[in-house]
PDB file of C-alpha atoms in Angstrom:
ATOM      1  CA  GLY A   1     -79.290 -37.839  -7.783  1.00  0.00           C
ATOM      2  CA  LYS A   2     -76.972 -40.698  -8.752  1.00  0.00           C
ATOM      3  CA  ILE A   3     -79.358 -41.994 -11.454  1.00  0.00           C
ATOM      4  CA  THR A   4     -79.532 -38.532 -13.014  1.00  0.00           C
ATOM      5  CA  ASP A   5     -75.716 -38.292 -13.082  1.00  0.00           C
ATOM      6  CA  MET A   6     -75.421 -41.681 -14.793  1.00  0.00           C
ATOM      7  CA  THR A   7     -77.852 -40.677 -17.549  1.00  0.00           C
ATOM      8  CA  ASP A   8     -76.310 -37.222 -17.982  1.00  0.00           C
ATOM      9  CA  LYS A   9     -72.753 -38.449 -18.569  1.00  0.00           C
ATOM     10  CA  PRO A  10     -73.467 -40.242 -21.869  1.00  0.00           C
ATOM     11  CA  MET A  11     -75.504 -37.235 -23.037  1.00  0.00           C
ATOM     12  CA  ARG A  12     -72.670 -34.864 -22.191  1.00  0.00           C
ATOM     13  CA  ALA A  13     -70.226 -37.151 -23.990  1.00  0.00           C
ATOM     14  CA  ARG A  14     -72.405 -37.167 -27.109  1.00  0.00           C
ATOM     15  CA  ILE A  15     -72.745 -33.376 -27.070  1.00  0.00           C
ATOM     16  CA  PHE A  16     -68.995 -32.963 -26.595  1.00  0.00           C
ATOM     17  CA  ALA A  17     -68.308 -35.355 -29.487  1.00  0.00           C
ATOM     18  CA  LEU A  18     -70.735 -33.439 -31.718  1.00  0.00           C
ATOM     19  CA  ILE A  19     -69.101 -30.092 -30.860  1.00  0.00           C
ATOM     20  CA  LEU A  20     -65.638 -31.562 -31.503  1.00  0.00           C
ATOM     21  CA  PHE A  21     -66.776 -32.946 -34.868  1.00  0.00           C
ATOM     22  CA  VAL A  22     -68.170 -29.552 -35.933  1.00  0.00           C
ATOM     23  CA  LEU A  23     -64.950 -27.805 -34.879  1.00  0.00           C
ATOM     24  CA  LEU A  24     -62.856 -30.281 -36.837  1.00  0.00           C
ATOM     25  CA  LEU A  25     -64.907 -29.634 -39.944  1.00  0.00           C
ATOM     26  CA  ALA A  26     -64.120 -25.945 -39.586  1.00  0.00           C
ATOM     27  CA  VAL A  27     -60.340 -26.506 -39.518  1.00  0.00           C
ATOM     28  CA  PRO A  28     -58.756 -26.144 -42.989  1.00  0.00           C
ATOM     29  CA  ALA A  29     -57.132 -29.353 -44.176  1.00  0.00           C
ATOM     30  CA  THR A  30     -53.782 -27.609 -44.499  1.00  0.00           C
ATOM     31  CA  GLN A  31     -53.812 -26.718 -40.792  1.00  0.00           C
ATOM     32  CA  ALA A  32     -55.148 -29.882 -39.209  1.00  0.00           C
ATOM     33  CA  TRP A  33     -52.369 -32.398 -38.657  1.00  0.00           C
ATOM     34  CA  ALA A  34     -49.125 -33.463 -40.257  1.00  0.00           C
ATOM     35  CA  ARG A  35     -49.343 -34.553 -43.873  1.00  0.00           C
ATOM     36  CA  GLY A  36     -48.397 -37.977 -45.099  1.00  0.00           C
ATOM     37  CA  PRO A  37     -46.985 -40.384 -44.493  1.00  0.00           C
ATOM     38  CA  LEU A  38     -45.404 -40.836 -47.912  1.00  0.00           C
ATOM     39  CA  PRO A  39     -43.869 -44.125 -49.012  1.00  0.00           C
ATOM     40  CA  ALA A  40     -40.138 -44.180 -48.406  1.00  0.00           C
ATOM     41  CA  SER A  41     -38.183 -43.932 -51.635  1.00  0.00           C
ATOM     42  CA  GLY A  42     -34.972 -42.561 -53.035  1.00  0.00           C
ATOM     43  CA  SER A  43     -31.808 -41.848 -51.102  1.00  0.00           C
ATOM     44  CA  ILE A  44     -31.014 -39.825 -47.992  1.00  0.00           C
ATOM     45  CA  GLU A  45     -27.721 -38.039 -47.444  1.00  0.00           C
ATOM     46  CA  PHE A  46     -27.264 -36.698 -43.911  1.00  0.00           C
ATOM     47  CA  VAL A  47     -24.710 -34.195 -42.664  1.00  0.00           C
ATOM     48  CA  PHE A  48     -23.941 -32.914 -39.163  1.00  0.00           C
ATOM     49  CA  THR A  49     -22.011 -29.780 -38.259  1.00  0.00           C
ATOM     50  CA  PRO A  50     -19.582 -29.039 -36.896  1.00  0.00           C
ATOM     51  CA  GLY A  51     -17.459 -31.772 -38.379  1.00  0.00           C
ATOM     52  CA  ASP A  52     -19.125 -32.642 -41.692  1.00  0.00           C
ATOM     53  CA  ASP A  53     -18.894 -30.417 -44.760  1.00  0.00           C
ATOM     54  CA  ALA A  54     -22.515 -29.357 -45.164  1.00  0.00           C
ATOM     55  CA  GLU A  55     -21.562 -26.412 -47.339  1.00  0.00           C
ATOM     56  CA  GLY A  56     -19.615 -28.680 -49.682  1.00  0.00           C
ATOM     57  CA  ALA A  57     -22.526 -31.131 -49.869  1.00  0.00           C
ATOM     58  CA  ILE A  58     -24.879 -28.325 -50.907  1.00  0.00           C
ATOM     59  CA  VAL A  59     -22.417 -26.996 -53.494  1.00  0.00           C
ATOM     60  CA  HIS A  60     -22.047 -30.491 -54.968  1.00  0.00           C
ATOM     61  CA  ALA A  61     -25.839 -30.841 -55.205  1.00  0.00           C
ATOM     62  CA  LEU A  62     -26.132 -27.424 -56.875  1.00  0.00           C
ATOM     63  CA  GLU A  63     -23.498 -28.407 -59.433  1.00  0.00           C
ATOM     64  CA  GLN A  64     -25.780 -31.287 -60.457  1.00  0.00           C
ATOM     65  CA  ALA A  65     -28.787 -29.009 -61.102  1.00  0.00           C
ATOM     66  CA  ARG A  66     -30.046 -29.170 -64.669  1.00  0.00           C
ATOM     67  CA  GLN A  67     -33.020 -26.788 -64.809  1.00  0.00           C
ATOM     68  CA  PHE A  68     -34.338 -25.318 -61.559  1.00  0.00           C
ATOM     69  CA  VAL A  69     -33.159 -24.287 -58.092  1.00  0.00           C
ATOM     70  CA  TYR A  70     -35.627 -22.846 -55.589  1.00  0.00           C
ATOM     71  CA  VAL A  71     -34.373 -21.521 -52.248  1.00  0.00           C
ATOM     72  CA  GLN A  72     -36.096 -20.610 -48.977  1.00  0.00           C
ATOM     73  CA  ALA A  73     -33.704 -18.955 -46.545  1.00  0.00           C
ATOM     74  CA  TYR A  74     -34.085 -17.444 -43.109  1.00  0.00           C
ATOM     75  CA  LEU A  75     -30.505 -16.148 -43.252  1.00  0.00           C
ATOM     76  CA  PHE A  76     -28.119 -16.168 -46.195  1.00  0.00           C
ATOM     77  CA  THR A  77     -24.593 -15.026 -45.424  1.00  0.00           C
ATOM     78  CA  SER A  78     -22.537 -17.848 -46.960  1.00  0.00           C
ATOM     79  CA  LYS A  79     -20.324 -16.477 -49.727  1.00  0.00           C
ATOM     80  CA  VAL A  80     -19.562 -20.016 -50.892  1.00  0.00           C
ATOM     81  CA  LEU A  81     -23.242 -20.876 -51.396  1.00  0.00           C
ATOM     82  CA  ALA A  82     -23.962 -17.477 -52.941  1.00  0.00           C
ATOM     83  CA  HIS A  83     -21.282 -18.030 -55.576  1.00  0.00           C
ATOM     84  CA  ALA A  84     -22.553 -21.583 -56.193  1.00  0.00           C
ATOM     85  CA  LEU A  85     -26.020 -20.172 -56.900  1.00  0.00           C
ATOM     86  CA  ILE A  86     -24.586 -17.467 -59.138  1.00  0.00           C
ATOM     87  CA  ASP A  87     -22.599 -20.120 -61.013  1.00  0.00           C
ATOM     88  CA  ALA A  88     -25.799 -22.127 -61.519  1.00  0.00           C
ATOM     89  CA  TRP A  89     -27.621 -19.007 -62.714  1.00  0.00           C
ATOM     90  CA  GLN A  90     -24.862 -18.146 -65.164  1.00  0.00           C
ATOM     91  CA  ARG A  91     -24.897 -21.596 -66.724  1.00  0.00           C
ATOM     92  CA  GLY A  92     -28.618 -21.234 -67.462  1.00  0.00           C
ATOM     93  CA  ILE A  93     -30.277 -22.741 -64.398  1.00  0.00           C
ATOM     94  CA  LYS A  94     -33.441 -20.942 -63.295  1.00  0.00           C
ATOM     95  CA  VAL A  95     -32.761 -19.840 -59.710  1.00  0.00           C
ATOM     96  CA  GLU A  96     -35.283 -18.123 -57.425  1.00  0.00           C
ATOM     97  CA  ILE A  97     -34.869 -17.191 -53.776  1.00  0.00           C
ATOM     98  CA  LEU A  98     -37.292 -16.490 -50.930  1.00  0.00           C
ATOM     99  CA  THR A  99     -35.905 -14.918 -47.765  1.00  0.00           C
ATOM    100  CA  ASP A 100     -37.156 -13.490 -44.478  1.00  0.00           C
ATOM    101  CA  CYS A 101     -37.513  -9.726 -44.931  1.00  0.00           C
ATOM    102  CA  GLU A 102     -36.946  -8.797 -41.294  1.00  0.00           C
ATOM    103  CA  MET A 103     -33.778 -10.856 -40.948  1.00  0.00           C
ATOM    104  CA  LEU A 104     -32.461  -9.364 -44.176  1.00  0.00           C
ATOM    105  CA  ALA A 105     -33.084  -5.864 -42.818  1.00  0.00           C
ATOM    106  CA  LYS A 106     -31.502  -6.662 -39.433  1.00  0.00           C
ATOM    107  CA  GLY A 107     -28.706  -8.960 -40.472  1.00  0.00           C
ATOM    108  CA  GLU A 108     -25.166  -8.196 -41.457  1.00  0.00           C
ATOM    109  CA  ASN A 109     -23.139  -9.786 -44.241  1.00  0.00           C
ATOM    110  CA  SER A 110     -26.220 -10.920 -46.171  1.00  0.00           C
ATOM    111  CA  GLN A 111     -25.447 -12.202 -49.648  1.00  0.00           C
ATOM    112  CA  ILE A 112     -28.940 -11.348 -50.917  1.00  0.00           C
ATOM    113  CA  PRO A 113     -27.859  -8.015 -52.495  1.00  0.00           C
ATOM    114  CA  LEU A 114     -25.036  -9.828 -54.316  1.00  0.00           C
ATOM    115  CA  LEU A 115     -27.439 -12.503 -55.577  1.00  0.00           C
ATOM    116  CA  ALA A 116     -29.911  -9.846 -56.726  1.00  0.00           C
ATOM    117  CA  GLU A 117     -27.138  -7.922 -58.461  1.00  0.00           C
ATOM    118  CA  ALA A 118     -26.305 -11.083 -60.410  1.00  0.00           C
ATOM    119  CA  GLY A 119     -29.889 -11.049 -61.721  1.00  0.00           C
ATOM    120  CA  ILE A 120     -31.382 -13.789 -59.550  1.00  0.00           C
ATOM    121  CA  PRO A 121     -35.038 -13.049 -58.641  1.00  0.00           C
ATOM    122  CA  ILE A 122     -35.464 -12.469 -54.899  1.00  0.00           C
ATOM    123  CA  SER A 123     -38.768 -12.374 -53.015  1.00  0.00           C
ATOM    124  CA  LEU A 124     -39.227 -11.246 -49.418  1.00  0.00           C
ATOM    125  CA  GLU A 125     -41.463 -13.020 -46.930  1.00  0.00           C
ATOM    126  CA  THR A 126     -43.253 -10.497 -44.723  1.00  0.00           C
ATOM    127  CA  ARG A 127     -46.367 -12.357 -43.566  1.00  0.00           C
ATOM    128  CA  TYR A 128     -44.820 -14.419 -40.766  1.00  0.00           C
ATOM    129  CA  ALA A 129     -43.151 -13.638 -37.451  1.00  0.00           C
ATOM    130  CA  ALA A 130     -40.249 -15.668 -38.836  1.00  0.00           C
ATOM    131  CA  ALA A 131     -39.964 -17.181 -42.303  1.00  0.00           C
ATOM    132  CA  HIS A 132     -37.779 -19.880 -40.777  1.00  0.00           C
ATOM    133  CA  ASN A 133     -37.582 -22.399 -43.618  1.00  0.00           C
ATOM    134  CA  LYS A 134     -34.132 -23.512 -44.776  1.00  0.00           C
ATOM    135  CA  ILE A 135     -34.802 -25.321 -48.025  1.00  0.00           C
ATOM    136  CA  ILE A 136     -33.216 -25.768 -51.437  1.00  0.00           C
ATOM    137  CA  LEU A 137     -35.148 -27.608 -54.140  1.00  0.00           C
ATOM    138  CA  ILE A 138     -33.151 -28.852 -57.097  1.00  0.00           C
ATOM    139  CA  ASP A 139     -35.088 -29.925 -60.217  1.00  0.00           C
ATOM    140  CA  PRO A 140     -38.130 -30.797 -58.062  1.00  0.00           C
ATOM    141  CA  LEU A 141     -40.280 -31.857 -61.041  1.00  0.00           C
ATOM    142  CA  GLU A 142     -37.778 -34.460 -62.187  1.00  0.00           C
ATOM    143  CA  ALA A 143     -37.628 -38.008 -60.855  1.00  0.00           C
ATOM    144  CA  THR A 144     -34.058 -37.417 -59.713  1.00  0.00           C
ATOM    145  CA  GLY A 145     -34.780 -34.092 -58.002  1.00  0.00           C
ATOM    146  CA  ALA A 146     -33.495 -33.208 -54.539  1.00  0.00           C
ATOM    147  CA  VAL A 147     -34.940 -31.619 -51.419  1.00  0.00           C
ATOM    148  CA  ILE A 148     -32.329 -30.078 -49.117  1.00  0.00           C
ATOM    149  CA  THR A 149     -33.603 -29.204 -45.643  1.00  0.00           C
ATOM    150  CA  GLY A 150     -32.785 -29.306 -41.946  1.00  0.00           C
ATOM    151  CA  SER A 151     -31.818 -26.872 -39.218  1.00  0.00           C
ATOM    152  CA  TYR A 152     -28.867 -25.648 -41.279  1.00  0.00           C
ATOM    153  CA  ASN A 153     -29.013 -21.938 -42.144  1.00  0.00           C
ATOM    154  CA  PHE A 154     -27.064 -20.895 -45.225  1.00  0.00           C
ATOM    155  CA  THR A 155     -24.418 -19.162 -43.131  1.00  0.00           C
ATOM    156  CA  HIS A 156     -20.760 -19.467 -42.264  1.00  0.00           C
ATOM    157  CA  SER A 157     -21.696 -19.923 -38.601  1.00  0.00           C
ATOM    158  CA  ALA A 158     -23.884 -22.928 -39.415  1.00  0.00           C
ATOM    159  CA  GLN A 159     -20.878 -24.622 -40.982  1.00  0.00           C
ATOM    160  CA  THR A 160     -18.168 -23.667 -38.492  1.00  0.00           C
ATOM    161  CA  ARG A 161     -19.699 -22.858 -35.103  1.00  0.00           C
ATOM    162  CA  ASN A 162     -23.210 -24.251 -34.729  1.00  0.00           C
ATOM    163  CA  ALA A 163     -24.517 -27.757 -34.091  1.00  0.00           C
ATOM    164  CA  GLU A 164     -26.726 -28.321 -37.147  1.00  0.00           C
ATOM    165  CA  ASN A 165     -28.177 -31.069 -39.284  1.00  0.00           C
ATOM    166  CA  LEU A 166     -28.773 -31.233 -43.024  1.00  0.00           C
ATOM    167  CA  LEU A 167     -30.691 -33.748 -45.129  1.00  0.00           C
ATOM    168  CA  ILE A 168     -30.451 -34.155 -48.900  1.00  0.00           C
ATOM    169  CA  LEU A 169     -33.432 -36.231 -50.028  1.00  0.00           C
ATOM    170  CA  ARG A 170     -33.192 -37.445 -53.615  1.00  0.00           C
ATOM    171  CA  ASP A 171     -35.369 -39.456 -55.995  1.00  0.00           C
ATOM    172  CA  ASN A 172     -38.699 -38.932 -54.195  1.00  0.00           C
ATOM    173  CA  PRO A 173     -40.827 -36.987 -56.708  1.00  0.00           C
ATOM    174  CA  THR A 174     -43.930 -36.868 -54.501  1.00  0.00           C
ATOM    175  CA  LEU A 175     -42.020 -35.299 -51.643  1.00  0.00           C
ATOM    176  CA  ALA A 176     -40.236 -32.856 -53.957  1.00  0.00           C
ATOM    177  CA  ARG A 177     -43.551 -31.800 -55.509  1.00  0.00           C
ATOM    178  CA  ALA A 178     -45.072 -31.198 -52.064  1.00  0.00           C
ATOM    179  CA  TYR A 179     -42.138 -28.971 -51.123  1.00  0.00           C
ATOM    180  CA  LEU A 180     -42.376 -27.136 -54.452  1.00  0.00           C
ATOM    181  CA  ASP A 181     -46.111 -26.508 -53.966  1.00  0.00           C
ATOM    182  CA  ASN A 182     -45.391 -25.065 -50.530  1.00  0.00           C
ATOM    183  CA  TRP A 183     -42.531 -22.945 -51.921  1.00  0.00           C
ATOM    184  CA  GLN A 184     -44.813 -21.552 -54.625  1.00  0.00           C
ATOM    185  CA  ARG A 185     -47.512 -20.724 -52.069  1.00  0.00           C
ATOM    186  CA  HIS A 186     -44.973 -18.743 -50.062  1.00  0.00           C
ATOM    187  CA  ARG A 187     -43.637 -17.030 -53.192  1.00  0.00           C
ATOM    188  CA  ASP A 188     -47.166 -15.965 -54.145  1.00  0.00           C
ATOM    189  CA  GLU A 189     -47.521 -14.251 -50.758  1.00  0.00           C
ATOM    190  CA  ALA A 190     -44.089 -12.584 -50.856  1.00  0.00           C
ATOM    191  CA  LEU A 191     -42.981  -9.150 -52.018  1.00  0.00           C
ATOM    192  CA  GLN A 192     -40.385  -8.458 -54.660  1.00  0.00           C
ATOM    193  CA  TYR A 193     -36.923  -7.373 -53.550  1.00  0.00           C
ATOM    194  CA  PRO A 194     -36.021  -4.591 -52.931  1.00  0.00           C
ATOM    195  CA  ASP A 195     -39.494  -2.995 -52.973  1.00  0.00           C
ATOM    196  CA  GLY A 196     -40.634  -5.141 -50.056  1.00  0.00           C
ATOM    197  CA  MET A 197     -37.960  -3.660 -47.813  1.00  0.00           C
ATOM    198  CA  THR A 198     -39.676  -0.264 -47.988  1.00  0.00           C
ATOM    199  CA  VAL A 199     -43.113  -1.758 -47.405  1.00  0.00           C
ATOM    200  CA  ARG A 200     -41.855  -3.643 -44.336  1.00  0.00           C
ATOM    201  CA  GLU A 201     -40.390  -0.480 -42.834  1.00  0.00           C
TER     202      GLU A 201
END
């Protein structure tokens, strides 16, 4: 009995390894493990709320935009950031926004209708339980582009009441391009505002 067990263990291990290998081949590359790592480059600005002026840091970054601003927002109730985006739009910057459809329907004080009224294209994410990204990409195809991300929602509460973090990552074109590719994938899946609101209901 013992000899049989000793010979069976390596066989079972080989079969298990073969099954695991086949399963790994079936997993799409985009869903396997974390991407990267990328070489460190550029600069990192970090902001913590409450205490630091995250809203002001974002406004300053938006004022430096030259061509493009792409936004992914779970919530967007900040009047200050809404007006900064409208200002960018009115000076000729191409601005596009993705937002979570369900949170827009549920939430109060959303600035999305104001942004849409200004002419900014809005798309609604409906595929996910929560489209929880909080991202702003500024000129992501330029060497000096910026990726803004972190836990920070684009809300008054995130600035004044919540404990949040915000990163502004500049001068890392590879990282910015990766974020832009992901943003475009989400935009391709999204529905146009306000038509998507009816579809979601």
